[in-house]
PDB file of C-alpha atoms in Angstrom:
ATOM      1  CA  MET A   1      93.563  76.423 109.831  1.00 81.00           C
ATOM      2  CA  GLU A   2      93.781  78.959 107.010  1.00 84.00           C
ATOM      3  CA  PRO A   3      94.080  77.772 103.419  1.00 90.00           C
ATOM      4  CA  ARG A   4      97.536  78.100 101.876  1.00 88.00           C
ATOM      5  CA  LYS A   5      98.234  81.323 100.055  1.00 86.00           C
ATOM      6  CA  HIS A   6      99.305  81.208  96.430  1.00 92.00           C
ATOM      7  CA  TYR A   7     101.820  83.746  95.158  1.00 94.00           C
ATOM      8  CA  THR A   8     102.585  84.662  91.568  1.00 95.00           C
ATOM      9  CA  LYS A   9     105.941  83.926  90.006  1.00 97.00           C
ATOM     10  CA  GLU A  10     106.623  87.663  89.802  1.00 96.00           C
ATOM     11  CA  PHE A  11     105.944  88.088  93.533  1.00 95.00           C
ATOM     12  CA  LYS A  12     108.333  85.260  94.357  1.00 95.00           C
ATOM     13  CA  LEU A  13     111.050  86.729  92.129  1.00 95.00           C
ATOM     14  CA  ASP A  14     110.614  90.125  93.792  1.00 94.00           C
ATOM     15  CA  ALA A  15     110.969  88.497  97.203  1.00 94.00           C
ATOM     16  CA  ILE A  16     114.169  86.747  96.117  1.00 95.00           C
ATOM     17  CA  SER A  17     115.616  89.968  94.730  1.00 96.00           C
ATOM     18  CA  LEU A  18     115.058  91.725  98.069  1.00 94.00           C
ATOM     19  CA  VAL A  19     117.381  89.208  99.680  1.00 95.00           C
ATOM     20  CA  LEU A  20     119.952  88.738  96.932  1.00 96.00           C
ATOM     21  CA  ASP A  21     120.109  92.212  95.385  1.00 95.00           C
ATOM     22  CA  GLN A  22     119.213  94.507  98.269  1.00 94.00           C
ATOM     23  CA  GLY A  23     120.894  92.554 101.046  1.00 93.00           C
ATOM     24  CA  LEU A  24     117.873  92.127 103.296  1.00 94.00           C
ATOM     25  CA  THR A  25     117.601  89.091 105.513  1.00 95.00           C
ATOM     26  CA  ILE A  26     114.815  86.638 104.748  1.00 94.00           C
ATOM     27  CA  ALA A  27     112.937  87.844 107.835  1.00 95.00           C
ATOM     28  CA  GLU A  28     113.284  91.508 106.785  1.00 95.00           C
ATOM     29  CA  ALA A  29     112.086  90.709 103.266  1.00 93.00           C
ATOM     30  CA  ALA A  30     109.093  88.796 104.647  1.00 92.00           C
ATOM     31  CA  ARG A  31     108.178  91.724 106.916  1.00 94.00           C
ATOM     32  CA  SER A  32     108.445  94.227 104.076  1.00 92.00           C
ATOM     33  CA  LEU A  33     106.181  92.035 101.924  1.00 90.00           C
ATOM     34  CA  GLU A  34     103.815  91.449 104.861  1.00 90.00           C
ATOM     35  CA  ILE A  35     104.032  87.656 104.656  1.00 86.00           C
TER      36      ILE A  35
END
């Protein structure tokens, strides 16, 4: 099992903005961020 990844607050806010501001689905945002 891999250790959990830790993401910065800025990274998390960018991920949220992809969904809320740009209209991507959560899956699309995850793919674009390679997570």
